[in-house]
mmCIF file of C-alpha atoms in Angstrom:
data_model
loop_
_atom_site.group_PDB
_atom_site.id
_atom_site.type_symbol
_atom_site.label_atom_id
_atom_site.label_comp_id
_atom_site.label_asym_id
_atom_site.label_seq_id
_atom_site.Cartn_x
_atom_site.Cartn_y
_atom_site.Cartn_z
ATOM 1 C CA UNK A 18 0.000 0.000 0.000
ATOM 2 C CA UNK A 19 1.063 3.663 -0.878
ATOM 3 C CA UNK A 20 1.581 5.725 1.777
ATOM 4 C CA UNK A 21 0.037 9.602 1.471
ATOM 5 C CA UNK A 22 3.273 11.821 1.206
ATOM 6 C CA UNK A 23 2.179 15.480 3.206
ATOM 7 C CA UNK A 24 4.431 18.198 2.646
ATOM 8 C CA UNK A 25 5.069 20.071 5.882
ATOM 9 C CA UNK A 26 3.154 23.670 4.449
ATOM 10 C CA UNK A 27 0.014 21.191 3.983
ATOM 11 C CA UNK A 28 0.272 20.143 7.261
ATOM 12 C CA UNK A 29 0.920 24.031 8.676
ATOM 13 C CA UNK A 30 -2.391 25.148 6.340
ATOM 14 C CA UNK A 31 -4.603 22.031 7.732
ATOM 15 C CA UNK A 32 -3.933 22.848 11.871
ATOM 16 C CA UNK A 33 -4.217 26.481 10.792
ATOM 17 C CA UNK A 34 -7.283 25.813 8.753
ATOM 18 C CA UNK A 35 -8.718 23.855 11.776
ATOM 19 C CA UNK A 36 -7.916 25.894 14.097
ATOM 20 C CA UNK A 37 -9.608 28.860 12.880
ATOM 21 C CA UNK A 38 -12.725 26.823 11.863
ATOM 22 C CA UNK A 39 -12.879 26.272 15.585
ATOM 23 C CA UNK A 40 -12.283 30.102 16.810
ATOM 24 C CA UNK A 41 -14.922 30.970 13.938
ATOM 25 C CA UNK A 42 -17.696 30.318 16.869
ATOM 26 C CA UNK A 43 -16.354 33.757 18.666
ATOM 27 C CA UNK A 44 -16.466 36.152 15.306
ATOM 28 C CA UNK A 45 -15.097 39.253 15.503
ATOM 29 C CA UNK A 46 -16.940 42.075 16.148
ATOM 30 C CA UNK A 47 -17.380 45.503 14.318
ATOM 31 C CA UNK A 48 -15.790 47.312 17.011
ATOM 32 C CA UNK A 49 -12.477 45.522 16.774
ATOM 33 C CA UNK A 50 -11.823 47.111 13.282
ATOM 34 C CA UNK A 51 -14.020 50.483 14.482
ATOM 35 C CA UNK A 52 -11.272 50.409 16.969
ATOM 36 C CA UNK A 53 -8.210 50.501 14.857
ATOM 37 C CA UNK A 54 -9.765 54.031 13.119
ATOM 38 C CA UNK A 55 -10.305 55.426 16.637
ATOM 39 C CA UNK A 56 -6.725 54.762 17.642
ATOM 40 C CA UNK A 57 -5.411 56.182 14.265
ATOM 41 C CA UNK A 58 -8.276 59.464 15.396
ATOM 42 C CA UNK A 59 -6.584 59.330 18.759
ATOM 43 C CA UNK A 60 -2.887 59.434 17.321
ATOM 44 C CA UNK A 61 -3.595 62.220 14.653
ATOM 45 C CA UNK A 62 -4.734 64.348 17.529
ATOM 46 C CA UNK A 63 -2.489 66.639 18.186
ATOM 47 C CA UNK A 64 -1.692 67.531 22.317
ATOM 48 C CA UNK A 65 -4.420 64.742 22.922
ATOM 49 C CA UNK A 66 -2.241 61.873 24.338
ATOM 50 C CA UNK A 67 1.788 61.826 25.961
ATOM 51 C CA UNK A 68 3.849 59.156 25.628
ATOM 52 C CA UNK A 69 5.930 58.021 28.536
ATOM 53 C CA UNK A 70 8.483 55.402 28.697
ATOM 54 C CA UNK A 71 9.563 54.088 32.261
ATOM 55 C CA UNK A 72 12.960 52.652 32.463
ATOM 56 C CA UNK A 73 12.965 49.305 34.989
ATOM 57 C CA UNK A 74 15.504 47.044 36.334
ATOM 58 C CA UNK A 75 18.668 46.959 36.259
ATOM 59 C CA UNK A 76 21.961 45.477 34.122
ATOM 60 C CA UNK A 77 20.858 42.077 32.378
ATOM 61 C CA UNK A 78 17.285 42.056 34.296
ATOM 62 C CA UNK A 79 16.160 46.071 32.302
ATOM 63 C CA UNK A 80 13.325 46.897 30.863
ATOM 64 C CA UNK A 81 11.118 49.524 30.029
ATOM 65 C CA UNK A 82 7.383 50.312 30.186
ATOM 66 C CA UNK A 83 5.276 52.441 27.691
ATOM 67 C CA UNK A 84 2.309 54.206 29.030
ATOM 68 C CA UNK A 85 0.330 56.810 27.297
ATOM 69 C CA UNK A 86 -1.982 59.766 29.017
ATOM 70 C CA UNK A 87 -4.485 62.668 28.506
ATOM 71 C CA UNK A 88 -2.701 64.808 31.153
ATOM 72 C CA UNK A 89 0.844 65.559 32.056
ATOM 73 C CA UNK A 90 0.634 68.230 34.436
ATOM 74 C CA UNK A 91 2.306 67.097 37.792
ATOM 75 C CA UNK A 92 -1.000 67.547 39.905
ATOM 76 C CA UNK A 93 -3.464 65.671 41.836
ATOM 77 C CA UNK A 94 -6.617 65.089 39.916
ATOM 78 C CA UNK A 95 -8.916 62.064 40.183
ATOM 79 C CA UNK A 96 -7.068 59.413 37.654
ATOM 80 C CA UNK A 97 -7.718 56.408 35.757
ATOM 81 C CA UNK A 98 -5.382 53.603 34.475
ATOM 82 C CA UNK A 99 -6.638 51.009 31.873
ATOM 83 C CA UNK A 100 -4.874 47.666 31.951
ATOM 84 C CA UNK A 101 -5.470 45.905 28.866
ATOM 85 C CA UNK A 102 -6.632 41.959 27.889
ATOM 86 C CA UNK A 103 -4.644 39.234 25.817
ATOM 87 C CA UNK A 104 -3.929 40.368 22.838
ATOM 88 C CA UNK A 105 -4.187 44.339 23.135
ATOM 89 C CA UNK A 106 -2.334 47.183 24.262
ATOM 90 C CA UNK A 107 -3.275 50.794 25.161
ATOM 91 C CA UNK A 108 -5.059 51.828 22.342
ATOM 92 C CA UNK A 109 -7.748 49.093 23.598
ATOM 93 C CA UNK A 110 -9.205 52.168 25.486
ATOM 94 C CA UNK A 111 -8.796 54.423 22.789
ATOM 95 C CA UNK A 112 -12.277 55.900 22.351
ATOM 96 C CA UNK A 113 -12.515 56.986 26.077
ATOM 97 C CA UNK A 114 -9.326 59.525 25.359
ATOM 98 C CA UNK A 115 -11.689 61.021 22.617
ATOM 99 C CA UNK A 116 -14.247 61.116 25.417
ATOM 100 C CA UNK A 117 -14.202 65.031 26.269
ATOM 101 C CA UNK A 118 -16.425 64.586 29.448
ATOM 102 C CA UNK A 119 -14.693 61.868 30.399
ATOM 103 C CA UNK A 120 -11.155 63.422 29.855
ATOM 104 C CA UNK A 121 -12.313 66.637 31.901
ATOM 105 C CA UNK A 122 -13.368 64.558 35.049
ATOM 106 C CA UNK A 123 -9.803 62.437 35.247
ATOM 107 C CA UNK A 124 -6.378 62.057 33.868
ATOM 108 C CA UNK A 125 -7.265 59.094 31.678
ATOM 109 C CA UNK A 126 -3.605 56.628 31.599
ATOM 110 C CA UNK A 127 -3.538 53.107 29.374
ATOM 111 C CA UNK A 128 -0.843 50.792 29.905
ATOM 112 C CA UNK A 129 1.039 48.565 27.695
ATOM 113 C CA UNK A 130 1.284 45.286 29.263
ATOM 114 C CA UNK A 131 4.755 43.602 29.724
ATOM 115 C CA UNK A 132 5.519 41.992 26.008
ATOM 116 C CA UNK A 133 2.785 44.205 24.968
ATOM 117 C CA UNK A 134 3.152 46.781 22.126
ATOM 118 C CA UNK A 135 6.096 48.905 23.467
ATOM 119 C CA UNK A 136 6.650 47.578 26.469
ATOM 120 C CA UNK A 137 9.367 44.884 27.240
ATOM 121 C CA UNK A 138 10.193 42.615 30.038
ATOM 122 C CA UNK A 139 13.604 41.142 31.308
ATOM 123 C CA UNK A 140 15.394 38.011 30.332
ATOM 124 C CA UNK A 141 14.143 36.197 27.575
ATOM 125 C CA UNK A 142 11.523 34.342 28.886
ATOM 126 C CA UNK A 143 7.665 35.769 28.124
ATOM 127 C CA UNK A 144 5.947 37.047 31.447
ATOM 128 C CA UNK A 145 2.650 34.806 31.456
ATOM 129 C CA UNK A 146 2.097 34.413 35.188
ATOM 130 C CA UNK A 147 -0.185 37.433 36.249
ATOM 131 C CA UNK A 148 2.132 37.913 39.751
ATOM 132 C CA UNK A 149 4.901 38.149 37.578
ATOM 133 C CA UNK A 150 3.272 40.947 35.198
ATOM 134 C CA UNK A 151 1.770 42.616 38.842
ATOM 135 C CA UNK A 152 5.691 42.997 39.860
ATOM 136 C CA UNK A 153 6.723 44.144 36.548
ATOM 137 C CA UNK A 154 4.260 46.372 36.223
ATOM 138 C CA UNK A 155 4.941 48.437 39.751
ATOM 139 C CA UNK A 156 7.536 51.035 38.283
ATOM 140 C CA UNK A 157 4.920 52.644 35.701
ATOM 141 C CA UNK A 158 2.476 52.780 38.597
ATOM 142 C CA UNK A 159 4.760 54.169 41.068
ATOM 143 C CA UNK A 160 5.252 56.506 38.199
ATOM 144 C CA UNK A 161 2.200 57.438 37.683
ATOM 145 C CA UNK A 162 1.274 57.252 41.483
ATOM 146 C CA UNK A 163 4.229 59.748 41.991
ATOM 147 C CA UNK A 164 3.383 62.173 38.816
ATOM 148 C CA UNK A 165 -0.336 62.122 40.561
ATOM 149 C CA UNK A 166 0.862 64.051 43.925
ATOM 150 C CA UNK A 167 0.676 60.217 45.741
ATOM 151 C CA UNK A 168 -3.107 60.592 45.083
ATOM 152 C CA UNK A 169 -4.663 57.127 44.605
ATOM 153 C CA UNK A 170 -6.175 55.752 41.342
ATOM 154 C CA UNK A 171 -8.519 53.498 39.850
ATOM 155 C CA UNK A 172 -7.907 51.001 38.070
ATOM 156 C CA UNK A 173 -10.155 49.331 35.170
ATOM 157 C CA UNK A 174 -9.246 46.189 33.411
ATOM 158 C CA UNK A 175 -10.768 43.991 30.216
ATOM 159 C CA UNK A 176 -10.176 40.605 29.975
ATOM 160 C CA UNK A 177 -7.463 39.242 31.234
ATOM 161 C CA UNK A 178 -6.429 43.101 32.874
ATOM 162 C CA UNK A 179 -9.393 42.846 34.462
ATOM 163 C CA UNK A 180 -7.950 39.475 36.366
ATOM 164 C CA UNK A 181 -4.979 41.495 36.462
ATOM 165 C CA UNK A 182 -5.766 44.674 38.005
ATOM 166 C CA UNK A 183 -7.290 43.450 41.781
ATOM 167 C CA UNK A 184 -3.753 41.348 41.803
ATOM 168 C CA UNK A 185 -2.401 44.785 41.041
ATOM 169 C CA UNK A 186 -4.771 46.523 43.794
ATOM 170 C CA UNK A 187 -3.385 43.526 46.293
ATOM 171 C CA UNK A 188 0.350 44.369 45.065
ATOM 172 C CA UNK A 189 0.015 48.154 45.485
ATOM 173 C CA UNK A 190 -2.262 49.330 47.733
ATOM 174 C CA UNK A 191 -0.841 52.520 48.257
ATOM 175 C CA UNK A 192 -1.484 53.165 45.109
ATOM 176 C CA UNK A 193 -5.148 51.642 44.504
ATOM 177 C CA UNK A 194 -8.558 53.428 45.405
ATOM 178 C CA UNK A 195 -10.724 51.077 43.638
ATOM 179 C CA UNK A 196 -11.285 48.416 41.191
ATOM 180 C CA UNK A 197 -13.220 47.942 37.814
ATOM 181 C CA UNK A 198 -13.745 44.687 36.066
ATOM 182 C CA UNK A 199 -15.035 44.555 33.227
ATOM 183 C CA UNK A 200 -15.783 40.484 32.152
ATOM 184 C CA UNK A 201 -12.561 39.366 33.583
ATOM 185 C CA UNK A 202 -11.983 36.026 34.934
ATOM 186 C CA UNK A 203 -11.587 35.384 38.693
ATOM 187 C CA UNK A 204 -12.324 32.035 39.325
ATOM 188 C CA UNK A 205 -9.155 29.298 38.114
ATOM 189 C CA UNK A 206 -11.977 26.391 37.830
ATOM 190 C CA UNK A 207 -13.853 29.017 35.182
ATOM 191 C CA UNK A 208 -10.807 30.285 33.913
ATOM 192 C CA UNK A 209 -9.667 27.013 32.406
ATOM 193 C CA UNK A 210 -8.522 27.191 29.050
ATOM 194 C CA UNK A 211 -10.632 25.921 25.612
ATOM 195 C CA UNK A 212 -9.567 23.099 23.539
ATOM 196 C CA UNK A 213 -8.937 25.387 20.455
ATOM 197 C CA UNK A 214 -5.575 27.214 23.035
ATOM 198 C CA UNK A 215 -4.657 23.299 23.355
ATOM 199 C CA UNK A 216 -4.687 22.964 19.806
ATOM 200 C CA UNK A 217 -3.035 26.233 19.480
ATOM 201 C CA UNK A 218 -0.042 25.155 21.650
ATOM 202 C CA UNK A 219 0.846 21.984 19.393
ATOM 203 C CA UNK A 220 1.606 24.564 16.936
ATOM 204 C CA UNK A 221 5.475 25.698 16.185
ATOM 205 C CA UNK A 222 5.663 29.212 17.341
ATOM 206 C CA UNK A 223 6.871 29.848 13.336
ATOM 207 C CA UNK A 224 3.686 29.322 12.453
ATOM 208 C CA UNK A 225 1.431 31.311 14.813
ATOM 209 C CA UNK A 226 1.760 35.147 14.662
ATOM 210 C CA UNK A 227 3.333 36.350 17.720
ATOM 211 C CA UNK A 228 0.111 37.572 19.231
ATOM 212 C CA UNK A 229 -1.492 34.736 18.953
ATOM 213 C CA UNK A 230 0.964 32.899 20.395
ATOM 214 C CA UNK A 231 1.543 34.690 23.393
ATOM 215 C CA UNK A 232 -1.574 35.718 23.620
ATOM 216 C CA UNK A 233 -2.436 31.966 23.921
ATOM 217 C CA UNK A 234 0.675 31.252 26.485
ATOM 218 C CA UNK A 235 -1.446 33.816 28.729
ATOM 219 C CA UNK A 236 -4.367 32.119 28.280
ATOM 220 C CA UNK A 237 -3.039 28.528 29.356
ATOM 221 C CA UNK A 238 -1.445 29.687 32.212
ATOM 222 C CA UNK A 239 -4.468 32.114 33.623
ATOM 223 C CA UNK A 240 -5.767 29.177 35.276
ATOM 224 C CA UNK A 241 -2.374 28.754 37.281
ATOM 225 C CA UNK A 242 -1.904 31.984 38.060
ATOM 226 C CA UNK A 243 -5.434 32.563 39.636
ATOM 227 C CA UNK A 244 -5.130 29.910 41.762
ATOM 228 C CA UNK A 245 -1.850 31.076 43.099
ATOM 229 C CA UNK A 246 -3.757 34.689 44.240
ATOM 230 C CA UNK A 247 -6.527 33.367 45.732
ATOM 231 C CA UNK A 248 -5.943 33.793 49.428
ATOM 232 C CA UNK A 249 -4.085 37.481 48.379
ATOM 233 C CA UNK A 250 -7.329 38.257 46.402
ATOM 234 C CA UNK A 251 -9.665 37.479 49.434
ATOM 235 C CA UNK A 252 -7.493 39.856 51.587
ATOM 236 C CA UNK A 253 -8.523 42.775 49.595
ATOM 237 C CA UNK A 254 -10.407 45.631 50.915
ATOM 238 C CA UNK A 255 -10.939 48.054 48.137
ATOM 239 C CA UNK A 256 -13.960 48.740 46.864
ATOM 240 C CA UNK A 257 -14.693 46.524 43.332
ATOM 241 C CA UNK A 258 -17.374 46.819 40.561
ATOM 242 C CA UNK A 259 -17.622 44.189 38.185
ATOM 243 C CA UNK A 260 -19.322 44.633 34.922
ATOM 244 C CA UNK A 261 -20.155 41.101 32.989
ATOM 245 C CA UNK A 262 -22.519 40.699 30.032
ATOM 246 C CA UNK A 263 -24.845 37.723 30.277
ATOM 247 C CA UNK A 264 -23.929 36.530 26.937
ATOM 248 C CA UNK A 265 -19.823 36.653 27.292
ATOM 249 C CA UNK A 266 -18.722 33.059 24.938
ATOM 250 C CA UNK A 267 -14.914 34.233 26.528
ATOM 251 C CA UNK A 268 -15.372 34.599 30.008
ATOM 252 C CA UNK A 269 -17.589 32.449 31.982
ATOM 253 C CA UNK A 270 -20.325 34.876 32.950
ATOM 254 C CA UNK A 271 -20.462 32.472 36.284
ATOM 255 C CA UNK A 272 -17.514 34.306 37.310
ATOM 256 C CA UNK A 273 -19.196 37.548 38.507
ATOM 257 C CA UNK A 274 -21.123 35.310 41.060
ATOM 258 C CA UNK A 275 -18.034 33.534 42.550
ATOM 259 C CA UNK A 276 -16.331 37.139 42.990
ATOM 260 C CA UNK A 277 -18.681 37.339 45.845
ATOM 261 C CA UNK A 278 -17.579 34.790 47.918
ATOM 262 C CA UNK A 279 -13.748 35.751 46.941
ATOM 263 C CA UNK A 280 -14.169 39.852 48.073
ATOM 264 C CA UNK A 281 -16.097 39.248 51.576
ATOM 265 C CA UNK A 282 -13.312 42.115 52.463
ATOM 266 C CA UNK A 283 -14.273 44.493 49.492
ATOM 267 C CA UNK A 284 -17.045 46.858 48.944
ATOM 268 C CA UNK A 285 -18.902 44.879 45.683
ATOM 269 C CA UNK A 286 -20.484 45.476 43.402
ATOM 270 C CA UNK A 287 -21.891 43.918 40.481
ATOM 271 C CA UNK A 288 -23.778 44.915 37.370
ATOM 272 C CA UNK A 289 -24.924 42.205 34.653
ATOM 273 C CA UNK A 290 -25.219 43.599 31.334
ATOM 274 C CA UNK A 291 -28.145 41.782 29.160
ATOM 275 C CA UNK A 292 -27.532 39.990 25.861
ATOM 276 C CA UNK A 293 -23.918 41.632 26.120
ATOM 277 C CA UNK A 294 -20.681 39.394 25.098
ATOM 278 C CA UNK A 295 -17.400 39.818 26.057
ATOM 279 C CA UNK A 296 -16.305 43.408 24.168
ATOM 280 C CA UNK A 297 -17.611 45.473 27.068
ATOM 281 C CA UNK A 298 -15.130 47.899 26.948
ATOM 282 C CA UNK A 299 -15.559 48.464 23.055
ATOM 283 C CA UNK A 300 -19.607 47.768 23.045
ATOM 284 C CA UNK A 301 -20.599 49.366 26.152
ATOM 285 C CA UNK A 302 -18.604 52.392 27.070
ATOM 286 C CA UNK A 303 -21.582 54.482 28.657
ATOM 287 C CA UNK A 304 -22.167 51.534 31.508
ATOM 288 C CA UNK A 305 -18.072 51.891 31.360
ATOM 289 C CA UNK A 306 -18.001 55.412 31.968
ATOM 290 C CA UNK A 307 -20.861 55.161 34.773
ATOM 291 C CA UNK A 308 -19.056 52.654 36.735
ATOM 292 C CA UNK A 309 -15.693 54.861 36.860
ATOM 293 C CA UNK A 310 -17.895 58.006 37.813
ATOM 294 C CA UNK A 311 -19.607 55.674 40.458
ATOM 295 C CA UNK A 312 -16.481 54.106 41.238
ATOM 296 C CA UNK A 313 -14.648 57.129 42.098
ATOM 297 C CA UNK A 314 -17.821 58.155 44.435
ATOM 298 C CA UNK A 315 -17.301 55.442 46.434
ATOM 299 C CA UNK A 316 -13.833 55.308 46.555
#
């Protein structure tokens, strides 16, 4: 019998081909693309936005941070910082620097995330453990923090920032007034990763775009890293508002439920956003913007 001779781009094209079949279920949105002309709006905006790099570490262990913000004046003022999800990077909160209201009320700041659009990490080694990206992150908050007068911010995160930012709010609570969600994962049993980021992982990293592929590394280890917070997570005391749409295919909507019994310590709440998936921050910025004007009532 003849044996079937497959040429190693057939076999790259059929896993790809698969694997995309599979992530066809979560279709991208409108907004994703809408978003790409707001951040090109935001850029072409002259005085709208500073760039600041932070310079970390030291000898083989440096690295530097990229943050962007609306204000640069070294003053207290009530302040913001966006932490972004898995892929992404600042410009994930684009439209809310074009939000004049918004922008009037607080010095808006959006991070890049460690291995994130212009922001590195040390060594070699991709930062996918969420303590290890808290740790790495301190300098551009102490930065920020600093910049601020030592006033306190809050911090909203998407996604995977939004499992990021209360281990950021347990890291730095000098720093840390309050804490907004929006559909993040909390919970390591709900965080547990999808067959397709298996699939995904058999993959040689030459064939996967880099965001993809570390994007997925982030997503495999979320899991692990929750579970390793847990008992630093249920010491928190800030106050917390999670936003979750009812209808998120990404992030277990179950997850806004078990935040209860993790923040006994924290002032929670939660708002459940009908029909709504998992692009809160994109399809939803009014119940965004009310929960950062509430947030930083309470706070």
């Amino acid at each position: 019998m003849k044996l079937l001779s497959i040429e190693p781009l057939s076999i790259r094209l059929w896993f790809t081909a698969l694997l995309f079949i599979g992530l066809a279920g979560c279709s991208m949105p409108k907004e994703i693309e809408q978003n790409k002309q707001t951040t090109r709006q935001v850029l072409d905006t002259p005085n709208l936005i500073k760039t600041h790099i932070v310079s970390a570490g030291q000898g083989n262990e440096s690295y530097q941070l990229r943050y962007v913000s609306s204000d640069d004046s070294a003053k207290s003022r009530p302040t913001v910082v966006f932490v972004h999800g898995t892929p992404g990077g600042w410009n994930s909160f684009a439209r809310y620097f074009l939000d004049d209201d918004l922008r009037r009320q607080f010095r808006l700041v959006s991070l890049d995330r460690p291995g994130w659009g212009q922001s590195g990490y040390p060594g070699t080694e991709f930062p996918t453990n969420l303590e290890q990206q808290a740790s790495l992150i301190g300098p551009a908050l102490q930065q920020i923090w600093q910049q601020n007068n030592h006033q306190k911010f809050i911090l909203v995160g998407h996604s995977l920032g939004g499992s990021l930012a209360p281990i950021l709010a347990s890291f730095y609570p000098e720093y840390v007034r309050g804490v907004v969600i929006l559909a993040g994962d909390i919970s390591p049993k709900l965080a547990e990763y999808r067959w397709y980021n298996s699939l995904l992982s058999w993959l040689p990293h030459a064939w996967v775009p880099d965001h993809w592929y570390y994007s997925n590394m982030e997503v495999l280890q979320l899991s692990t890293s929750l579970a390793q917070v847990q008992s630093r997570l249920a010491r928190l005391s800030v106050p917390i508002t999670i936003l979750q749409g009812t209808k998120d295919e990404l992030v277990i909507p179950e997850n806004a439920n078990y935040a209860k019994s993790l923040f006994k310590q924290s002032q929670l709440e939660i708002e459940w956003i009908p029909e709504a998936g998992h692009l809160i921050h994109l399809q939803h910025p009014d119940l965004v913007d009310a929960a950062i004007r509430e947030m930083a009532g309470r706070s």
